[in-house]
Every structure is written in C-alpha cells, then in structure tokens.
Amino acid sequence: MVIGDETDWSGLFHALGPADDLPAILAALRGTDPDAAGVAFTALWPRVFAGGRLTPATPPVVRHLVSVLHDPALGAGDHTIRPGVLFLLREVARVTADAEVRHRAAVDGTVQDWLAGHLASPDPPAVHEWSDGDRPGQVLLHNAIVDSFDLLPQIFAAVWPIPVHWPAPTRVMAAAATAMLVRHPELADRRAEVIAYHQETARQTADRHDCAGLVLGLGELGVAPTDWLDDPRLAVRTCAALAPALADEAEVLLRAAEHPRAFDHSFTEPFVAPAYRMMCPPQLQEGPRRVLIRTVCERVGDFPRLLAAASAAVDLGGALRPAAEFAPYLRHAFPSGLPTPGTASAQQSRFAALVVRRDDLWDGTRPGVAETLAASGLPYDRDRWQQVTTPVALDAAGRPTYDGAGIVVLTPPRFLRERPEWWIGVARTDPVLPRRLLSLVIDDGLRVTVEGPLTFSAQVSGGDAARLDAQRIIGEFRVDPLCWYGVPMAAALSLWVSVYQWHAGVAARQQFVDGVAAGPREVLGPADHADGCCIVFELDPEWIPPGVRLPG
C-alpha cells in the first residue's frame, strides 16, 4: 500500500470499523432501501469521525460525499441523510479549523511498517483506542486533518449557493456548514455573503428551531445578533445572547439559566409528540443547557447574580447523562474552597444547603459527584458542606439577632422544591408524595386520572375554569380566583404542564415546560365541548426520586 493521493484506503477503512467496506457503505447511501441507507450512514460516522477524531478515511469519504451531495438518489428516500451529510461536513470543517494544522508530516518506513501491521491484525484497535504503541499512526491522523482542511474550498463550492429547492431544515443545516467552511483563508471573501444569507433567512423563518440555528450561525460568524435579543421565542433570544460578540450581554442568559430545561425543549413547537421535544440545532450537540450553563459562568463572575441559576442546576441529572451539572457554578460560589464555619455569605450558605439536601449527590446514585467536587477543590464530605453557614450577629446580651444578616429571596416554586414538607406536608423522598399531591388536586374540586407513572390529568367543568389564566397560575405560581391550592403545587413539581380549555364552543390550549410558557395561548377554533378545562401534569423525573410512581 502506498501512502498518498492515490492510496487504496478501503483496507484501512475496513479496519476502522466492524461493518462492510467503503464501497458497500457508500453505495448503500444511494441505493433503493432507505433503511439500508440509514444503517450505512450510521456505520460511516465512527470510521470517519472516530471519537471526535478525523481518520485516514475521512478525506476520501469527504470527496465522495461532495460528489453525490446533489444526487437525487442520496439517502434512497430517507430525507434525513442529506442533512446528516451536511452536518458531517460541518464537523469536518470545525475540527480542521480548530486544529490549526496546515502542513503534512512525512510518512517514512516506520509509519509504513506500522500500517502494514495494523491492517494485518485480525482485530485492530479503533482509532480512538490507539495507544502510545500506535504513535506512528498519529502521523496518519495528522495528515488526515491537513488533507481534510485542504478540501474545505471544494466542500464550500458544493454547498454554496444553498439550493432553494432543498427543504428548509436541509438549507439551515447547509448554512450551519458554511459558517464553519468560511474559516478557511481561501474563503474569507465569501464571509459577507454567508452572513447576509443567515440574516435574511433568520428574519423570514417562523420556525423557532431553524431561526435559532441561523442566529447561532451568526454568532459563529462573529456577528452580534442584537436584533434577536428581544425575540419572544426563548430559543431564539437565548441563542442570540450566546454569540461571542455579545460577551457583555448576560441578563438574557441569566434568565434562561434559571429554567435550564425550558431552554433544552425550546426548539420545538408546543404540543409536539414527546419523542420530538428535544430537537436542538447542530451547534448545540453538547446539550443546550450545558452550553448555556458554561457560557453564563464564563460571563458572570458575581455569585449572588448566579445563585438562582445555580440553584436550578442542582436539580439537574438526566437519565442519559446523570452528572453533577451544577459544576461550572462551583468555582464562582467557592473560589477559595469551602469557607470556614460561620463565615459564609448568605448566597454560599443557601447554595451549600441545596447541595446537602440532595441525597442522590451523596448516596452514589449520581456518578462523578466526588470527582466533580475534587476538580473544584471541594471535599466530598456532606458533614463539611453542612457547616457552610453565615456569621451569627449577637446583641449586647449575647442573643442572636438579624443585624447584618443577608436575606436570600426565593421564588415560591424554588421554595416548594426545597421544602415540600412545608407546603404539602411530605418530604421529597417520602414515597407517599405523589399520592399526597393527587389528594391536594382532588381537594381543589378536579377529577383526577392517572395517565402514566409520573403523568396525571385533572379536569373541571364550568365557565370560570374555562377562563382561567394559565400563565398566572402555572407560569407565575399565583393564587387564582378559583382558590386552587393543589394545582399550582402540582405545576411547580412538574416538568411539563399542558392546559386545554373550552369556552363558548371554542377550544384553546397552552403548554409550559420547567415553569416557562412554551408559547402563547393558542386558540384552536370551534369545538363541541362543554365549558371547562383539563390540565395534564408530567411530574419532573429529575426532582421526583427514582422509583417513585403515581398510584395506579
């Protein structure tokens, strides 16, 4: 095998993954079976983008994908394949531009011998598993970056101008790719027209996901997208505020960080099927809330301003990636380690108390907590965290006073989540909490039906219920004219709340996520339904202890 432009990479490509060889995989992308095309594209990823690394197979595959990008047969009828290819090309451009590696390394006999041994191995290690013994192979990885970077102008020529006949999601993905591609020096003079495309398309699109992606692209292009900072859509205005050129803008991010799951789910329209609630732009593959938390901590150093957002982050611990997601706040809360007992600020004491109360941070339920704390120079010692207290002022007689005390004001939903026993009579970890919550809603006069392990609906008839202000009760946690108590309690402990109303023959609905309206109240039109309302509560699985379920 000869290393160079004319190399037959199929053998090495086959060694990089467990499925068919390069020709078979690439042929399936343009076959007649959409399922086979999807399987082929899935098999392609780890071979050309192994563990985030470009491989020796990346340049030849990129050349092929560029050549078939406009082929109507691409995807074999699976309309997600072309956007997927564009995302792959974007990632190649991002990695090569970030690496700043521009000159090929010499491929000597040592590298040739290593490659021959690698290909001869019956079970060669994957690229992301290469060890120090595979150091000659690093030359190939280095050259893969250089060769891929040199292809960026060719990729741009295939993508730009973006075809108007492509579906809107495909065009937005293509725009995301161009934002990375113009980082190549040869494409610097195309930057202005790419910026203009992003701006014009963002102004025209009504889709929040697409608009947010285009606004993020403007940020990547060095633009300050100030026109979208006051956009009524949470996804759009928050993505605008994430732009590096708006590093002095923190208020929008701070408000969003107080409801991180709302940002996670803000990219889809209300009332989509649960499987489609988490659909984020390509720039936020790390996870929307993680990007938000990291960025707000980079821009704001004053912990009192961060306290509300940090408090919300303590509740986070998704099932897919159960980690201590409040970690970025730790260096601001305790820059010099935990303060000695009796010397903490009110904000430090409040934050420490939240961490102490979460049993899952200390019982091994959530992995990586000890390592997270150690990385911030903090002890994995619950007793020590309990000693993070404020100074106690004494009067002349030696009695405690409130003089000089710092008062931390909590919103009612946050207070409820901290001390549910004060509001509903049971603690968070009490297994009877779901039953108690249902009883409170029933006491409000609503008919309750358990719909799933953590989902229940509550219905009530009458004109007053049909006219209730859902934003006031659920979004603002205020007492309503119906004197409900259990409803706002259940809403505050839910991740999703869906409100359906019928009044004078007209139906309407509104949905809330993490306490934030996903959109305005939507009038659906005429409906043959008696006056009343139905509220569907989906209890927060990141707050409700594992294994706790609503009674059947």
Coordinates of C-alpha atoms in Angstrom, one line a residue:
M1 CA 0.0 0.0 0.0
V2 CA 1.3 3.5 -0.9
I3 CA 0.5 6.5 1.2
G4 CA -0.5 9.4 -0.9
D5 CA -3.3 10.8 -3.1
E6 CA -3.7 7.5 -5.0
T7 CA -3.9 5.3 -1.9
D8 CA -6.5 2.5 -1.9
W9 CA -7.9 3.2 1.5
S10 CA -10.5 0.5 1.6
G11 CA -8.4 -1.8 3.6
L12 CA -7.6 0.7 6.3
F13 CA -11.2 1.9 6.2
H14 CA -12.4 -1.6 6.8
A15 CA -10.0 -1.9 9.8
L16 CA -11.6 1.3 11.3
G17 CA -15.0 -0.3 11.8
P18 CA -16.9 -3.6 12.1
A19 CA -19.2 -3.5 9.1
D20 CA -18.9 -3.6 5.3
D21 CA -16.1 -1.9 3.4
L22 CA -16.1 1.6 2.0
P23 CA -17.7 0.8 -1.4
A24 CA -20.6 -1.1 0.1
I25 CA -21.4 1.5 2.7
L26 CA -21.2 4.4 0.2
A27 CA -23.2 2.5 -2.4
A28 CA -26.0 1.9 0.2
L29 CA -26.3 5.7 0.7
R30 CA -27.6 5.9 -2.9
G31 CA -29.4 2.6 -3.1
T32 CA -33.1 1.9 -3.1
D33 CA -33.6 0.9 0.5
P34 CA -34.0 3.9 2.9
D35 CA -33.4 1.7 5.9
A36 CA -30.2 0.4 4.5
A37 CA -29.1 4.0 3.7
G38 CA -29.7 4.9 7.4
V39 CA -27.7 1.9 8.6
A40 CA -24.9 2.7 6.2
F41 CA -24.7 6.4 7.3
T42 CA -24.6 5.2 10.9
A43 CA -21.8 2.9 10.1
L44 CA -19.9 5.7 8.3
W45 CA -19.7 8.0 11.3
P46 CA -17.3 6.1 13.6
R47 CA -15.0 5.4 10.7
V48 CA -14.5 9.0 9.5
F49 CA -15.1 10.7 12.8
A50 CA -13.9 8.3 15.4
G51 CA -14.3 9.6 19.0
G52 CA -14.2 13.1 17.6
R53 CA -11.1 12.5 15.6
L54 CA -10.7 12.6 11.8
T55 CA -9.3 9.4 10.4
P56 CA -7.2 8.5 7.3
A57 CA -10.6 7.5 5.8
T58 CA -12.1 11.0 6.2
P59 CA -10.6 12.8 3.1
P60 CA -11.6 10.1 0.6
V61 CA -15.1 9.8 2.1
V62 CA -15.5 13.6 2.1
R63 CA -14.5 13.7 -1.6
H64 CA -17.2 11.1 -2.3
L65 CA -19.9 12.8 -0.3
V66 CA -19.2 16.1 -2.0
S67 CA -19.6 14.4 -5.4
V68 CA -23.0 12.9 -4.5
L69 CA -24.4 15.8 -2.4
H70 CA -26.8 16.9 -5.1
D71 CA -27.6 13.4 -6.3
P72 CA -31.4 12.9 -6.0
A73 CA -30.7 9.3 -5.1
L74 CA -28.8 10.3 -1.9
G75 CA -30.5 8.8 1.0
A76 CA -32.5 6.3 -1.0
G77 CA -35.7 8.2 0.0
D78 CA -34.5 8.9 3.6
H79 CA -34.7 12.7 3.8
T80 CA -32.6 12.8 6.9
I81 CA -29.4 11.6 5.1
R82 CA -28.6 14.8 3.2
P83 CA -28.8 17.0 6.4
G84 CA -26.7 14.3 8.1
V85 CA -24.1 14.5 5.4
L86 CA -24.1 18.3 5.7
F87 CA -23.7 18.0 9.5
L88 CA -20.7 15.7 9.0
L89 CA -19.1 18.2 6.5
R90 CA -19.7 20.9 9.1
E91 CA -17.9 18.9 11.8
V92 CA -15.0 18.2 9.5
A93 CA -14.7 21.9 8.9
R94 CA -14.9 22.7 12.6
V95 CA -12.3 20.2 13.6
T96 CA -9.8 21.0 11.0
A97 CA -10.1 24.8 11.5
D98 CA -9.8 24.4 15.3
A99 CA -6.7 22.2 15.0
E100 CA -4.7 24.8 13.0
V101 CA -2.6 22.0 11.5
R102 CA -1.6 23.0 8.0
H103 CA 1.4 21.0 6.8
R104 CA 1.6 17.3 6.1
A105 CA 4.0 15.1 8.1
A106 CA 6.5 12.8 6.3
V107 CA 5.4 9.2 6.0
D108 CA 8.6 7.2 6.5
G109 CA 9.3 3.5 6.7
T110 CA 8.3 3.3 10.4
V111 CA 4.8 4.5 9.5
Q112 CA 4.6 2.2 6.6
D113 CA 5.6 -0.8 8.7
W114 CA 3.1 0.1 11.4
L115 CA 0.3 0.5 8.9
A116 CA 1.1 -2.9 7.4
G117 CA 0.9 -4.5 10.8
H118 CA -2.3 -2.7 11.7
L119 CA -4.0 -3.9 8.6
A120 CA -2.8 -7.4 9.1
S121 CA -4.2 -7.6 12.6
P122 CA -7.4 -9.7 12.8
D123 CA -8.8 -7.3 15.4
P124 CA -7.1 -3.9 15.1
P125 CA -7.9 -1.3 17.7
A126 CA -10.2 1.6 16.6
V127 CA -8.7 5.0 16.1
H128 CA -9.9 6.4 19.4
E129 CA -8.3 3.4 21.1
W130 CA -4.8 3.9 19.7
S131 CA -2.2 3.9 22.5
D132 CA 1.4 5.1 22.7
G133 CA 2.4 2.0 20.8
D134 CA 0.4 3.2 17.9
R135 CA 2.3 6.5 17.7
P136 CA 3.3 6.0 14.1
G137 CA -0.4 6.0 13.3
Q138 CA -0.6 9.6 14.7
V139 CA 1.2 10.7 11.5
L140 CA -1.8 9.4 9.5
L141 CA -4.2 11.2 11.8
H142 CA -2.2 14.4 11.4
N143 CA -2.2 14.2 7.7
A144 CA -5.9 13.4 7.7
I145 CA -6.5 16.8 9.3
V146 CA -4.3 18.5 6.8
D147 CA -5.9 16.8 3.8
S148 CA -9.4 17.4 5.1
F149 CA -8.7 21.1 5.7
D150 CA -7.5 21.4 2.1
L151 CA -10.8 20.1 1.0
L152 CA -12.9 22.9 2.6
P153 CA -13.0 25.1 -0.5
Q154 CA -14.3 22.1 -2.5
I155 CA -16.9 21.4 0.1
F156 CA -18.0 25.1 0.0
A157 CA -18.3 25.0 -3.7
A158 CA -20.6 22.0 -3.5
V159 CA -22.8 23.6 -0.8
W160 CA -22.9 27.3 -1.9
P161 CA -25.1 28.8 -3.1
I162 CA -27.6 26.8 -1.0
P163 CA -30.2 25.3 -3.3
V164 CA -33.6 26.9 -2.8
H165 CA -35.3 23.6 -3.6
W166 CA -33.8 21.8 -0.6
P167 CA -36.3 21.6 2.3
A168 CA -35.9 24.3 5.0
P169 CA -34.2 22.0 7.6
T170 CA -31.7 21.0 5.0
R171 CA -31.0 24.6 4.0
V172 CA -30.5 25.5 7.6
M173 CA -28.0 22.6 8.1
A174 CA -26.2 23.8 4.9
A175 CA -26.0 27.3 6.4
A176 CA -24.5 25.8 9.6
A177 CA -21.9 24.1 7.4
T178 CA -21.0 27.3 5.6
A179 CA -20.4 29.2 8.8
M180 CA -17.6 26.7 9.6
L181 CA -16.3 26.4 6.0
V182 CA -15.6 30.2 5.6
R183 CA -13.0 29.9 8.3
H184 CA -10.6 28.7 5.6
P185 CA -8.4 31.5 4.4
E186 CA -9.3 31.0 0.7
L187 CA -13.0 31.5 1.6
A188 CA -12.6 34.7 3.7
D189 CA -14.0 36.8 0.9
R190 CA -17.3 34.8 1.0
R191 CA -17.9 35.5 4.6
A192 CA -20.1 38.6 4.0
E193 CA -22.5 36.8 1.6
V194 CA -22.8 33.9 4.1
I195 CA -23.6 36.4 6.9
A196 CA -26.2 38.1 4.7
Y197 CA -27.8 34.7 4.0
H198 CA -28.1 33.9 7.7
Q199 CA -29.6 37.3 8.5
E200 CA -32.1 37.3 5.7
T201 CA -33.2 33.7 6.3
A202 CA -33.5 34.2 10.0
R203 CA -35.8 37.2 9.5
Q204 CA -38.0 35.2 7.2
T205 CA -38.4 31.9 9.0
A206 CA -41.2 31.4 11.5
D207 CA -39.8 28.1 12.7
R208 CA -38.1 28.6 16.1
H209 CA -35.6 25.7 15.6
D210 CA -34.5 27.0 12.2
C211 CA -34.3 30.6 13.3
A212 CA -32.3 29.7 16.4
G213 CA -29.8 27.7 14.3
L214 CA -29.3 30.6 11.9
V215 CA -28.8 33.0 14.8
L216 CA -26.2 30.7 16.4
G217 CA -24.5 30.7 13.0
L218 CA -24.4 34.5 13.0
G219 CA -22.6 34.2 16.4
E220 CA -20.1 31.7 14.9
L221 CA -19.5 34.2 12.1
G222 CA -18.5 36.9 14.5
V223 CA -21.8 38.9 14.2
A224 CA -23.6 40.4 17.2
P225 CA -27.2 39.3 16.5
T226 CA -28.8 42.1 18.6
D227 CA -32.0 42.1 16.5
W228 CA -33.0 38.8 18.1
L229 CA -32.2 39.6 21.8
D230 CA -35.8 40.5 22.5
D231 CA -37.4 37.8 20.3
P232 CA -40.5 36.3 22.1
R233 CA -39.2 32.8 21.4
L234 CA -36.9 31.6 24.3
A235 CA -34.7 29.5 21.9
V236 CA -34.1 32.4 19.6
R237 CA -33.3 35.2 22.1
T238 CA -31.1 32.9 24.2
C239 CA -29.1 31.7 21.1
A240 CA -28.7 35.3 20.1
A241 CA -27.3 36.1 23.6
L242 CA -24.8 33.2 23.3
A243 CA -23.0 34.9 20.5
P244 CA -19.3 35.6 21.4
A245 CA -19.7 39.1 20.1
L246 CA -22.3 39.7 22.8
A247 CA -20.0 38.7 25.7
D248 CA -21.1 41.7 27.7
E249 CA -24.7 40.5 27.4
A250 CA -25.6 38.4 30.4
E251 CA -29.2 39.2 31.5
V252 CA -30.9 37.1 28.8
L253 CA -28.6 34.2 29.6
L254 CA -29.1 34.6 33.4
R255 CA -32.9 34.5 33.0
A256 CA -32.7 31.5 30.7
A257 CA -30.3 29.6 33.1
E258 CA -32.9 29.9 35.9
H259 CA -35.0 27.4 33.8
P260 CA -32.4 25.3 32.0
R261 CA -34.8 22.5 30.9
A262 CA -37.1 25.1 29.3
F263 CA -34.2 26.0 27.1
D264 CA -33.5 22.4 26.3
H265 CA -37.0 22.0 25.0
S266 CA -37.5 25.4 23.5
F267 CA -36.5 24.5 19.9
T268 CA -39.7 22.7 19.0
E269 CA -43.3 24.0 18.8
P270 CA -45.6 23.3 21.8
F271 CA -47.6 20.0 21.9
V272 CA -45.2 18.0 19.6
A273 CA -45.0 14.3 20.4
P274 CA -42.7 13.6 23.4
A275 CA -40.2 11.8 21.2
Y276 CA -39.6 15.2 19.3
R277 CA -39.4 17.5 22.3
M278 CA -35.6 17.5 22.4
M279 CA -34.6 18.7 18.9
C280 CA -31.7 21.2 19.1
P281 CA -29.6 22.9 16.4
P282 CA -26.3 21.4 15.2
Q283 CA -24.3 24.0 17.2
L284 CA -25.6 22.7 20.5
Q285 CA -24.9 19.0 20.2
E286 CA -23.2 19.2 23.6
G287 CA -26.7 19.8 25.0
P288 CA -28.4 23.2 25.1
R289 CA -28.4 23.6 28.9
R290 CA -24.8 22.6 29.2
V291 CA -23.8 25.2 26.7
L292 CA -26.0 27.8 28.4
I293 CA -24.6 27.0 31.9
R294 CA -21.0 27.0 30.7
T295 CA -21.4 30.3 28.9
V296 CA -23.2 32.2 31.7
C297 CA -20.5 31.1 34.1
E298 CA -17.8 32.4 31.7
R299 CA -19.5 35.8 31.5
V300 CA -20.7 36.4 35.1
G301 CA -18.4 36.2 38.0
D302 CA -20.6 37.6 40.7
F303 CA -22.1 34.6 42.5
P304 CA -25.1 36.5 44.0
R305 CA -26.3 37.1 40.5
L306 CA -25.8 33.4 39.6
L307 CA -27.5 32.0 42.7
A308 CA -30.9 31.5 41.1
A309 CA -29.4 29.7 38.1
A310 CA -27.0 27.7 40.2
S311 CA -30.0 26.6 42.4
A312 CA -31.9 25.4 39.4
A313 CA -28.8 23.4 38.2
V314 CA -28.6 21.4 41.4
D315 CA -31.9 19.7 40.3
L316 CA -30.4 18.6 37.0
G317 CA -29.3 15.0 36.5
G318 CA -30.8 13.5 33.3
A319 CA -31.2 9.8 32.9
L320 CA -28.9 9.7 29.8
R321 CA -26.0 11.6 31.3
P322 CA -26.6 11.7 35.1
A323 CA -23.8 14.1 36.1
A324 CA -23.4 17.0 38.5
E325 CA -24.4 19.7 36.0
F326 CA -24.0 22.5 38.6
A327 CA -20.2 22.0 38.4
P328 CA -19.5 25.3 36.5
Y329 CA -21.1 27.3 39.3
L330 CA -18.8 25.9 42.0
R331 CA -15.7 28.0 41.1
H332 CA -17.8 31.1 41.5
A333 CA -19.6 30.0 44.6
F334 CA -16.4 28.8 46.4
P335 CA -13.3 30.2 44.6
S336 CA -11.1 29.5 47.6
G337 CA -12.7 26.3 48.8
L338 CA -15.5 25.9 51.3
P339 CA -15.4 28.8 53.8
T340 CA -14.8 28.0 57.5
P341 CA -18.0 27.5 59.5
G342 CA -19.8 30.8 60.3
T343 CA -18.0 32.9 57.7
A344 CA -20.0 32.1 54.5
S345 CA -22.1 34.6 52.6
A346 CA -25.9 34.2 52.5
Q347 CA -25.6 33.0 48.9
Q348 CA -22.9 30.5 49.7
S349 CA -24.9 29.1 52.6
R350 CA -28.0 28.8 50.5
F351 CA -26.3 27.0 47.7
A352 CA -24.5 24.6 50.0
A353 CA -27.8 23.8 51.7
L354 CA -29.3 22.8 48.4
V355 CA -26.4 20.5 47.6
V356 CA -26.6 19.0 51.1
R357 CA -30.3 18.2 50.8
R358 CA -29.9 16.2 47.6
D359 CA -29.5 12.7 48.8
D360 CA -28.6 11.4 45.3
L361 CA -25.4 13.5 45.4
W362 CA -24.1 11.6 48.4
D363 CA -25.5 8.1 48.1
G364 CA -23.8 7.1 44.9
T365 CA -26.9 7.4 42.7
R366 CA -25.4 10.1 40.6
P367 CA -21.9 9.2 39.3
G368 CA -19.0 11.5 39.1
V369 CA -20.0 13.8 42.0
A370 CA -16.9 13.2 44.1
E371 CA -14.7 13.8 41.0
T372 CA -16.6 17.0 40.1
L373 CA -16.2 18.4 43.6
A374 CA -12.5 17.5 43.7
A375 CA -11.9 19.2 40.4
S376 CA -13.1 22.4 42.0
G377 CA -11.0 21.9 45.2
L378 CA -14.0 20.9 47.3
P379 CA -14.5 18.0 49.6
Y380 CA -16.9 15.1 49.1
D381 CA -17.9 15.4 52.7
R382 CA -21.6 16.0 53.5
D383 CA -20.9 17.0 57.1
R384 CA -18.4 19.6 56.0
W385 CA -20.9 21.1 53.5
Q386 CA -23.4 21.3 56.3
Q387 CA -21.0 23.6 58.1
V388 CA -21.2 26.3 55.4
T389 CA -23.1 28.8 57.5
T390 CA -23.3 32.5 57.8
P391 CA -22.0 34.6 60.7
V392 CA -24.4 35.0 63.6
A393 CA -24.7 38.6 65.0
L394 CA -25.2 38.9 68.7
D395 CA -26.8 41.7 70.7
A396 CA -25.4 43.1 73.9
A397 CA -26.9 40.2 75.9
G398 CA -25.3 37.6 73.6
R399 CA -28.5 36.7 71.9
P400 CA -28.7 36.1 68.1
T401 CA -30.1 38.9 66.0
Y402 CA -30.7 39.5 62.3
D403 CA -28.5 42.5 62.2
G404 CA -26.3 42.4 59.2
A405 CA -27.9 39.1 58.0
G406 CA -28.1 38.5 54.3
I407 CA -31.6 37.6 53.2
V408 CA -31.9 35.4 50.1
V409 CA -35.3 35.7 48.4
L410 CA -36.6 32.6 46.8
T411 CA -39.4 32.2 44.3
P412 CA -42.3 30.1 45.6
P413 CA -41.6 27.2 43.2
R414 CA -38.0 27.1 44.3
F415 CA -39.0 27.3 47.9
L416 CA -41.6 24.5 47.3
R417 CA -38.9 22.2 45.8
E418 CA -36.6 22.9 48.7
R419 CA -39.1 22.4 51.4
P420 CA -42.1 20.4 50.1
E421 CA -42.9 19.4 53.6
W422 CA -43.8 23.0 54.5
W423 CA -46.2 23.2 51.5
I424 CA -47.7 19.8 51.0
G425 CA -46.9 18.1 54.2
V426 CA -44.4 15.4 53.0
A427 CA -40.7 15.5 52.1
R428 CA -39.3 14.9 48.6
T429 CA -38.1 11.4 49.3
D430 CA -41.3 10.3 51.0
P431 CA -42.9 7.6 48.8
V432 CA -46.4 9.0 49.6
L433 CA -45.6 12.4 48.0
P434 CA -47.4 11.5 44.6
R435 CA -50.5 10.3 46.4
R436 CA -50.5 13.5 48.6
L437 CA -50.2 15.6 45.5
L438 CA -53.2 13.9 43.9
S439 CA -55.2 14.5 47.0
L440 CA -54.5 18.2 47.0
V441 CA -55.6 18.5 43.4
I442 CA -58.8 16.5 44.2
D443 CA -59.5 18.8 47.1
D444 CA -59.5 21.6 44.6
G445 CA -62.6 20.0 43.1
L446 CA -60.9 18.5 40.0
R447 CA -61.4 15.0 38.7
V448 CA -58.1 13.2 38.6
T449 CA -57.0 10.4 36.2
V450 CA -53.6 8.8 36.4
E451 CA -52.2 8.6 32.8
G452 CA -48.8 7.1 33.5
P453 CA -46.1 6.5 36.1
L454 CA -45.5 10.3 36.5
T455 CA -48.4 11.7 34.5
F456 CA -51.9 12.6 35.6
S457 CA -54.7 14.8 34.3
A458 CA -57.2 16.9 36.2
Q459 CA -60.5 18.1 34.8
V460 CA -63.1 20.5 35.9
S461 CA -66.3 21.9 34.3
G462 CA -67.7 25.4 34.3
G463 CA -67.1 28.8 32.8
D464 CA -64.7 30.0 35.5
A465 CA -62.3 27.2 34.8
A466 CA -62.6 27.8 31.1
R467 CA -61.5 31.4 31.5
L468 CA -58.7 30.8 34.0
D469 CA -55.3 32.5 33.3
A470 CA -52.9 29.6 33.0
Q471 CA -49.9 31.9 32.8
R472 CA -50.8 33.4 36.2
I473 CA -51.3 30.0 37.9
I474 CA -48.6 27.9 36.4
G475 CA -46.0 30.4 35.0
E476 CA -46.2 32.8 37.9
F477 CA -47.4 30.5 40.7
R478 CA -50.1 32.8 41.9
V479 CA -53.4 32.1 43.6
D480 CA -56.3 32.2 41.2
P481 CA -59.9 33.3 41.7
L482 CA -60.9 29.6 42.0
C483 CA -58.8 29.4 45.2
W484 CA -57.0 26.3 43.9
Y485 CA -54.1 25.2 46.0
G486 CA -53.1 21.7 44.7
V487 CA -53.0 22.8 41.1
P488 CA -50.1 25.3 41.4
M489 CA -48.3 22.8 43.7
A490 CA -48.5 20.1 41.1
A491 CA -47.5 22.5 38.4
A492 CA -44.4 23.6 40.3
L493 CA -43.3 20.0 40.7
S494 CA -43.9 19.1 37.0
L495 CA -41.6 19.4 34.1
W496 CA -44.4 19.7 31.6
V497 CA -47.9 21.1 32.1
S498 CA -50.4 21.1 29.3
V499 CA -53.6 23.2 29.7
Y500 CA -56.7 22.6 27.5
Q501 CA -59.7 24.9 27.8
W502 CA -63.1 25.1 26.2
H503 CA -65.3 28.2 26.4
A504 CA -68.4 29.1 24.4
G505 CA -67.8 26.4 21.9
V506 CA -64.1 27.4 21.3
A507 CA -61.1 25.3 22.2
A508 CA -57.7 26.7 23.3
R509 CA -54.5 25.3 24.7
Q510 CA -51.2 26.3 26.2
Q511 CA -48.1 24.3 27.3
F512 CA -45.5 25.0 29.9
V513 CA -42.0 23.4 30.4
D514 CA -39.9 24.0 33.5
G515 CA -42.3 26.7 34.6
V516 CA -42.0 28.7 31.4
A517 CA -44.7 29.0 28.7
A518 CA -43.6 27.1 25.6
G519 CA -45.6 29.5 23.5
P520 CA -48.6 31.9 23.8
R521 CA -52.2 30.6 24.4
E522 CA -53.3 29.0 21.2
V523 CA -56.9 29.3 20.0
L524 CA -57.8 26.1 18.1
G525 CA -61.2 27.1 16.9
P526 CA -64.8 25.7 17.2
A527 CA -65.3 22.6 19.4
D528 CA -68.3 20.7 20.5
H529 CA -67.3 20.6 24.2
A530 CA -68.8 21.8 27.4
D531 CA -67.1 24.7 29.1
G532 CA -64.2 23.7 31.3
C533 CA -60.6 22.8 31.3
C534 CA -58.2 19.8 31.5
I535 CA -54.7 20.1 32.9
V536 CA -52.1 17.4 32.2
F537 CA -49.2 17.3 34.7
E538 CA -46.0 15.4 33.9
L539 CA -44.1 15.3 37.2
D540 CA -40.4 16.2 37.0
P541 CA -38.4 13.0 36.7
E542 CA -35.2 14.8 37.8
W543 CA -36.8 16.0 41.0
I544 CA -39.0 13.0 41.9
P545 CA -36.8 10.3 43.5
P546 CA -36.0 7.3 41.3
G547 CA -38.6 4.5 41.6
V548 CA -41.4 6.8 42.9
R549 CA -44.6 6.5 40.9
L550 CA -48.1 7.7 41.0
P551 CA -50.6 5.3 42.5
G552 CA -52.3 3.2 39.8

